Amino acid sequence: EKEYYFSNYFEFNANEVPFGTVVKKRFAHLHLTNHYEVYDDKGLYEARGASRFFSLGALFSWATKIDVVDNARKTIGMIDGKLGTLQKARFNIYEYDNAWQLKGIAYMDQEKRSFSIHDPNNDKHILASLKRILLPNERDHWECHIFEANAIDLRIVKIFAAFAVDHQEYFKSDN
């Protein structure tokens, strides 16, 4: 993550090769909520995730709802923070193609330092993981491993990963 005055850049790399960027814009285009814009490795715009203003997510990160649209402004998915879970946080990840389909469930671990995204039809099958790497006297970073690249639209996964890094202050603190 690189922080600037009105935006944050979340860079994705695969084997030291750029894989794309998500840019979080605060109050961009007269919107009152955060926007996460996805760009591919060439810097071409792919999608946007916008946090809903009228949801508990405006107060609590674990309740955030993010609507995802592609570059033609067509709805492609949603990230939905769930209430009433025994986990530290749970997010349902949906794709939309004429109907909503639950594609993954992201659970935060009990130590609040990682997420595992599970197949909604088989909770033992992990589709992807996000883990915060804490090193003494160094800036922390996150690792994202995608085990099933076609299971969930990667634009939605990138937005979820940027959201997780963006809200890491609610996770395990540095020691």
PDB file of C-alpha atoms in Angstrom:
ATOM      1  CA  GLU A   1       0.000   0.000   0.000  1.00  0.00           C
ATOM      2  CA  LYS A   2       1.183   3.487  -0.885  1.00  0.00           C
ATOM      3  CA  GLU A   3      -0.635   6.394   0.738  1.00  0.00           C
ATOM      4  CA  TYR A   4      -1.289   9.784  -0.855  1.00  0.00           C
ATOM      5  CA  TYR A   5      -3.507  12.720   0.192  1.00  0.00           C
ATOM      6  CA  PHE A   6      -6.734  11.640  -1.479  1.00  0.00           C
ATOM      7  CA  SER A   7      -5.964   8.077  -2.500  1.00  0.00           C
ATOM      8  CA  ASN A   8      -4.152   4.883  -1.585  1.00  0.00           C
ATOM      9  CA  TYR A   9      -2.563   2.522  -4.106  1.00  0.00           C
ATOM     10  CA  PHE A  10      -2.595  -1.227  -3.446  1.00  0.00           C
ATOM     11  CA  GLU A  11      -0.129  -2.978  -5.734  1.00  0.00           C
ATOM     12  CA  PHE A  12      -0.444  -6.643  -6.645  1.00  0.00           C
ATOM     13  CA  ASN A  13       2.550  -8.690  -7.754  1.00  0.00           C
ATOM     14  CA  ALA A  14       2.832 -12.320  -8.814  1.00  0.00           C
ATOM     15  CA  ASN A  15       6.399 -13.654  -8.682  1.00  0.00           C
ATOM     16  CA  GLU A  16       7.783 -10.088  -8.666  1.00  0.00           C
ATOM     17  CA  VAL A  17       5.763  -9.186 -11.793  1.00  0.00           C
ATOM     18  CA  PRO A  18       3.045  -6.504 -11.564  1.00  0.00           C
ATOM     19  CA  PHE A  19      -0.407  -8.083 -11.556  1.00  0.00           C
ATOM     20  CA  GLY A  20      -2.494  -4.925 -11.245  1.00  0.00           C
ATOM     21  CA  THR A  21      -3.373  -2.097  -8.906  1.00  0.00           C
ATOM     22  CA  VAL A  22      -6.365  -1.086  -6.842  1.00  0.00           C
ATOM     23  CA  VAL A  23      -6.720   2.625  -6.111  1.00  0.00           C
ATOM     24  CA  LYS A  24      -8.839   3.694  -3.165  1.00  0.00           C
ATOM     25  CA  LYS A  25     -10.289   7.141  -3.709  1.00  0.00           C
ATOM     26  CA  ARG A  26     -11.729   9.113  -0.860  1.00  0.00           C
ATOM     27  CA  PHE A  27     -14.665  11.381  -1.664  1.00  0.00           C
ATOM     28  CA  ALA A  28     -13.956  11.122  -5.387  1.00  0.00           C
ATOM     29  CA  HIS A  29     -16.479  12.451  -7.894  1.00  0.00           C
ATOM     30  CA  LEU A  30     -18.615  13.922  -5.071  1.00  0.00           C
ATOM     31  CA  HIS A  31     -19.305  10.474  -3.573  1.00  0.00           C
ATOM     32  CA  LEU A  32     -19.411  10.186   0.220  1.00  0.00           C
ATOM     33  CA  THR A  33     -18.062   6.649   0.415  1.00  0.00           C
ATOM     34  CA  ASN A  34     -14.780   4.967  -0.425  1.00  0.00           C
ATOM     35  CA  HIS A  35     -14.245   3.699  -3.950  1.00  0.00           C
ATOM     36  CA  TYR A  36     -11.807   0.974  -4.949  1.00  0.00           C
ATOM     37  CA  GLU A  37     -10.848   1.147  -8.636  1.00  0.00           C
ATOM     38  CA  VAL A  38      -9.199  -1.902 -10.216  1.00  0.00           C
ATOM     39  CA  TYR A  39      -6.565  -1.535 -12.948  1.00  0.00           C
ATOM     40  CA  ASP A  40      -4.824  -4.348 -14.794  1.00  0.00           C
ATOM     41  CA  ASP A  41      -1.039  -4.719 -15.123  1.00  0.00           C
ATOM     42  CA  LYS A  42      -1.052  -2.235 -18.058  1.00  0.00           C
ATOM     43  CA  GLY A  43      -2.948   0.404 -16.053  1.00  0.00           C
ATOM     44  CA  LEU A  44      -6.256  -0.136 -17.860  1.00  0.00           C
ATOM     45  CA  TYR A  45      -9.422   0.369 -15.812  1.00  0.00           C
ATOM     46  CA  GLU A  46     -11.294  -2.894 -15.110  1.00  0.00           C
ATOM     47  CA  ALA A  47     -13.829  -2.352 -12.322  1.00  0.00           C
ATOM     48  CA  ARG A  48     -14.906  -0.299  -9.331  1.00  0.00           C
ATOM     49  CA  GLY A  49     -16.114  -1.258  -5.883  1.00  0.00           C
ATOM     50  CA  ALA A  50     -18.100   1.320  -3.933  1.00  0.00           C
ATOM     51  CA  SER A  51     -18.917   1.013  -0.240  1.00  0.00           C
ATOM     52  CA  ARG A  52     -22.565   1.554   0.563  1.00  0.00           C
ATOM     53  CA  PHE A  53     -23.273   4.681   2.574  1.00  0.00           C
ATOM     54  CA  PHE A  54     -26.494   3.447   4.199  1.00  0.00           C
ATOM     55  CA  SER A  55     -25.214   0.314   5.894  1.00  0.00           C
ATOM     56  CA  LEU A  56     -23.631  -0.614   9.200  1.00  0.00           C
ATOM     57  CA  GLY A  57     -20.354  -0.664   7.267  1.00  0.00           C
ATOM     58  CA  ALA A  58     -20.274   3.128   7.607  1.00  0.00           C
ATOM     59  CA  LEU A  59     -19.678   2.478  11.332  1.00  0.00           C
ATOM     60  CA  PHE A  60     -18.163  -1.015  11.502  1.00  0.00           C
ATOM     61  CA  SER A  61     -15.674  -2.473   9.006  1.00  0.00           C
ATOM     62  CA  TRP A  62     -16.968  -6.017   9.502  1.00  0.00           C
ATOM     63  CA  ALA A  63     -20.404  -4.921   8.219  1.00  0.00           C
ATOM     64  CA  THR A  64     -19.191  -3.197   5.035  1.00  0.00           C
ATOM     65  CA  LYS A  65     -21.068  -3.832   1.804  1.00  0.00           C
ATOM     66  CA  ILE A  66     -19.231  -3.119  -1.439  1.00  0.00           C
ATOM     67  CA  ASP A  67     -21.016  -3.116  -4.796  1.00  0.00           C
ATOM     68  CA  VAL A  68     -18.756  -4.017  -7.736  1.00  0.00           C
ATOM     69  CA  VAL A  69     -19.323  -2.847 -11.324  1.00  0.00           C
ATOM     70  CA  ASP A  70     -17.202  -3.396 -14.427  1.00  0.00           C
ATOM     71  CA  ASN A  71     -15.825  -0.726 -16.764  1.00  0.00           C
ATOM     72  CA  ALA A  72     -19.221  -0.575 -18.550  1.00  0.00           C
ATOM     73  CA  ARG A  73     -20.944   0.069 -15.163  1.00  0.00           C
ATOM     74  CA  LYS A  74     -22.593  -3.336 -15.248  1.00  0.00           C
ATOM     75  CA  THR A  75     -22.998  -4.980 -11.835  1.00  0.00           C
ATOM     76  CA  ILE A  76     -20.623  -7.925 -11.545  1.00  0.00           C
ATOM     77  CA  GLY A  77     -20.598  -8.622  -7.826  1.00  0.00           C
ATOM     78  CA  MET A  78     -20.847  -7.657  -4.193  1.00  0.00           C
ATOM     79  CA  ILE A  79     -18.856  -8.088  -1.002  1.00  0.00           C
ATOM     80  CA  ASP A  80     -21.234  -8.373   1.941  1.00  0.00           C
ATOM     81  CA  GLY A  81     -20.086  -8.149   5.569  1.00  0.00           C
ATOM     82  CA  LYS A  82     -22.242 -10.427   7.698  1.00  0.00           C
ATOM     83  CA  LEU A  83     -23.733  -9.864  11.140  1.00  0.00           C
ATOM     84  CA  GLY A  84     -24.247 -12.534  13.747  1.00  0.00           C
ATOM     85  CA  THR A  85     -21.247 -14.754  13.069  1.00  0.00           C
ATOM     86  CA  LEU A  86     -18.993 -16.537  15.535  1.00  0.00           C
ATOM     87  CA  GLN A  87     -15.982 -15.487  13.455  1.00  0.00           C
ATOM     88  CA  LYS A  88     -14.126 -12.220  14.051  1.00  0.00           C
ATOM     89  CA  ALA A  89     -15.442 -11.185  10.618  1.00  0.00           C
ATOM     90  CA  ARG A  90     -17.221 -12.901   7.732  1.00  0.00           C
ATOM     91  CA  PHE A  91     -17.792 -11.607   4.218  1.00  0.00           C
ATOM     92  CA  ASN A  92     -19.898 -13.275   1.554  1.00  0.00           C
ATOM     93  CA  ILE A  93     -18.566 -12.725  -1.958  1.00  0.00           C
ATOM     94  CA  TYR A  94     -21.139 -12.737  -4.725  1.00  0.00           C
ATOM     95  CA  GLU A  95     -21.012 -12.561  -8.513  1.00  0.00           C
ATOM     96  CA  TYR A  96     -23.927 -11.297 -10.556  1.00  0.00           C
ATOM     97  CA  ASP A  97     -24.910 -12.617 -13.975  1.00  0.00           C
ATOM     98  CA  ASN A  98     -28.705 -12.219 -14.211  1.00  0.00           C
ATOM     99  CA  ALA A  99     -28.847 -13.705 -10.695  1.00  0.00           C
ATOM    100  CA  TRP A 100     -26.755 -13.450  -7.527  1.00  0.00           C
ATOM    101  CA  GLN A 101     -24.439 -16.394  -6.944  1.00  0.00           C
ATOM    102  CA  LEU A 102     -22.509 -16.888  -3.714  1.00  0.00           C
ATOM    103  CA  LYS A 103     -18.961 -17.648  -4.921  1.00  0.00           C
ATOM    104  CA  GLY A 104     -16.934 -17.497  -1.709  1.00  0.00           C
ATOM    105  CA  ILE A 105     -17.050 -16.898   2.021  1.00  0.00           C
ATOM    106  CA  ALA A 106     -14.138 -15.021   3.604  1.00  0.00           C
ATOM    107  CA  TYR A 107     -13.488 -15.762   7.270  1.00  0.00           C
ATOM    108  CA  MET A 108     -11.088 -13.794   9.474  1.00  0.00           C
ATOM    109  CA  ASP A 109      -9.017 -15.990  11.770  1.00  0.00           C
ATOM    110  CA  GLN A 110      -9.226 -15.723  15.558  1.00  0.00           C
ATOM    111  CA  GLU A 111      -5.890 -13.847  15.766  1.00  0.00           C
ATOM    112  CA  LYS A 112      -7.293 -11.223  13.362  1.00  0.00           C
ATOM    113  CA  ARG A 113      -4.331 -11.364  10.988  1.00  0.00           C
ATOM    114  CA  SER A 114      -5.625 -13.302   7.975  1.00  0.00           C
ATOM    115  CA  PHE A 115      -8.624 -14.240   5.851  1.00  0.00           C
ATOM    116  CA  SER A 116      -9.378 -17.530   4.155  1.00  0.00           C
ATOM    117  CA  ILE A 117     -11.869 -17.520   1.305  1.00  0.00           C
ATOM    118  CA  HIS A 118     -13.769 -20.808   1.216  1.00  0.00           C
ATOM    119  CA  ASP A 119     -15.939 -22.482  -1.384  1.00  0.00           C
ATOM    120  CA  PRO A 120     -19.546 -21.862  -0.243  1.00  0.00           C
ATOM    121  CA  ASN A 121     -20.480 -25.457  -1.151  1.00  0.00           C
ATOM    122  CA  ASN A 122     -17.512 -27.053   0.644  1.00  0.00           C
ATOM    123  CA  ASP A 123     -16.109 -25.170   3.635  1.00  0.00           C
ATOM    124  CA  LYS A 124     -12.994 -27.388   3.632  1.00  0.00           C
ATOM    125  CA  HIS A 125     -12.013 -26.169   0.145  1.00  0.00           C
ATOM    126  CA  ILE A 126      -9.993 -22.941   0.344  1.00  0.00           C
ATOM    127  CA  LEU A 127     -10.128 -20.797  -2.808  1.00  0.00           C
ATOM    128  CA  ALA A 128      -7.764 -18.006  -1.674  1.00  0.00           C
ATOM    129  CA  SER A 129      -6.047 -16.616   1.407  1.00  0.00           C
ATOM    130  CA  LEU A 130      -4.859 -13.230   2.637  1.00  0.00           C
ATOM    131  CA  LYS A 131      -2.285 -13.009   5.395  1.00  0.00           C
ATOM    132  CA  ARG A 132      -0.727 -10.025   7.111  1.00  0.00           C
ATOM    133  CA  ILE A 133       3.023 -10.495   7.527  1.00  0.00           C
ATOM    134  CA  LEU A 134       4.288  -8.716  10.637  1.00  0.00           C
ATOM    135  CA  LEU A 135       8.061  -8.282  10.901  1.00  0.00           C
ATOM    136  CA  PRO A 136       9.841  -6.494  13.762  1.00  0.00           C
ATOM    137  CA  ASN A 137      11.143  -3.024  12.841  1.00  0.00           C
ATOM    138  CA  GLU A 138       9.823  -3.272   9.273  1.00  0.00           C
ATOM    139  CA  ARG A 139       6.690  -2.166   7.505  1.00  0.00           C
ATOM    140  CA  ASP A 140       4.217  -5.024   7.369  1.00  0.00           C
ATOM    141  CA  HIS A 141       2.767  -6.347   4.137  1.00  0.00           C
ATOM    142  CA  TRP A 142       0.082  -8.757   3.009  1.00  0.00           C
ATOM    143  CA  GLU A 143       0.353 -11.916   0.977  1.00  0.00           C
ATOM    144  CA  CYS A 144      -2.548 -13.027  -1.191  1.00  0.00           C
ATOM    145  CA  HIS A 145      -2.591 -16.564  -2.522  1.00  0.00           C
ATOM    146  CA  ILE A 146      -5.199 -17.577  -5.074  1.00  0.00           C
ATOM    147  CA  PHE A 147      -5.610 -21.329  -5.310  1.00  0.00           C
ATOM    148  CA  GLU A 148      -8.620 -21.409  -7.670  1.00  0.00           C
ATOM    149  CA  ALA A 149      -8.171 -18.537 -10.144  1.00  0.00           C
ATOM    150  CA  ASN A 150     -11.491 -19.154 -11.921  1.00  0.00           C
ATOM    151  CA  ALA A 151     -13.639 -19.641  -8.808  1.00  0.00           C
ATOM    152  CA  ILE A 152     -14.237 -15.918  -8.163  1.00  0.00           C
ATOM    153  CA  ASP A 153     -13.830 -12.969 -10.526  1.00  0.00           C
ATOM    154  CA  LEU A 154     -10.306 -11.698  -9.766  1.00  0.00           C
ATOM    155  CA  ARG A 155     -11.479  -8.078  -9.884  1.00  0.00           C
ATOM    156  CA  ILE A 156     -13.701  -8.789  -6.882  1.00  0.00           C
ATOM    157  CA  VAL A 157     -10.892 -10.623  -5.070  1.00  0.00           C
ATOM    158  CA  LYS A 158      -8.546  -7.653  -5.630  1.00  0.00           C
ATOM    159  CA  ILE A 159     -11.134  -5.249  -4.210  1.00  0.00           C
ATOM    160  CA  PHE A 160     -11.623  -7.486  -1.168  1.00  0.00           C
ATOM    161  CA  ALA A 161      -7.846  -7.704  -0.649  1.00  0.00           C
ATOM    162  CA  ALA A 162      -7.473  -3.907  -0.888  1.00  0.00           C
ATOM    163  CA  PHE A 163     -10.362  -3.468   1.565  1.00  0.00           C
ATOM    164  CA  ALA A 164      -8.715  -5.896   4.038  1.00  0.00           C
ATOM    165  CA  VAL A 165      -5.381  -4.045   3.872  1.00  0.00           C
ATOM    166  CA  ASP A 166      -7.166  -0.698   4.067  1.00  0.00           C
ATOM    167  CA  HIS A 167      -8.893  -1.741   7.312  1.00  0.00           C
ATOM    168  CA  GLN A 168      -5.973  -3.555   8.922  1.00  0.00           C
ATOM    169  CA  GLU A 169      -6.148  -1.259  11.960  1.00  0.00           C
ATOM    170  CA  TYR A 170      -9.099  -3.408  13.063  1.00  0.00           C
ATOM    171  CA  PHE A 171      -6.941  -6.495  12.827  1.00  0.00           C
ATOM    172  CA  LYS A 172      -3.938  -7.628  14.875  1.00  0.00           C
ATOM    173  CA  SER A 173      -1.809  -4.653  15.841  1.00  0.00           C
ATOM    174  CA  ASP A 174       1.946  -4.443  15.479  1.00  0.00           C
ATOM    175  CA  ASN A 175       3.916  -5.629  18.510  1.00  0.00           C
TER     176      ASN A 175
END
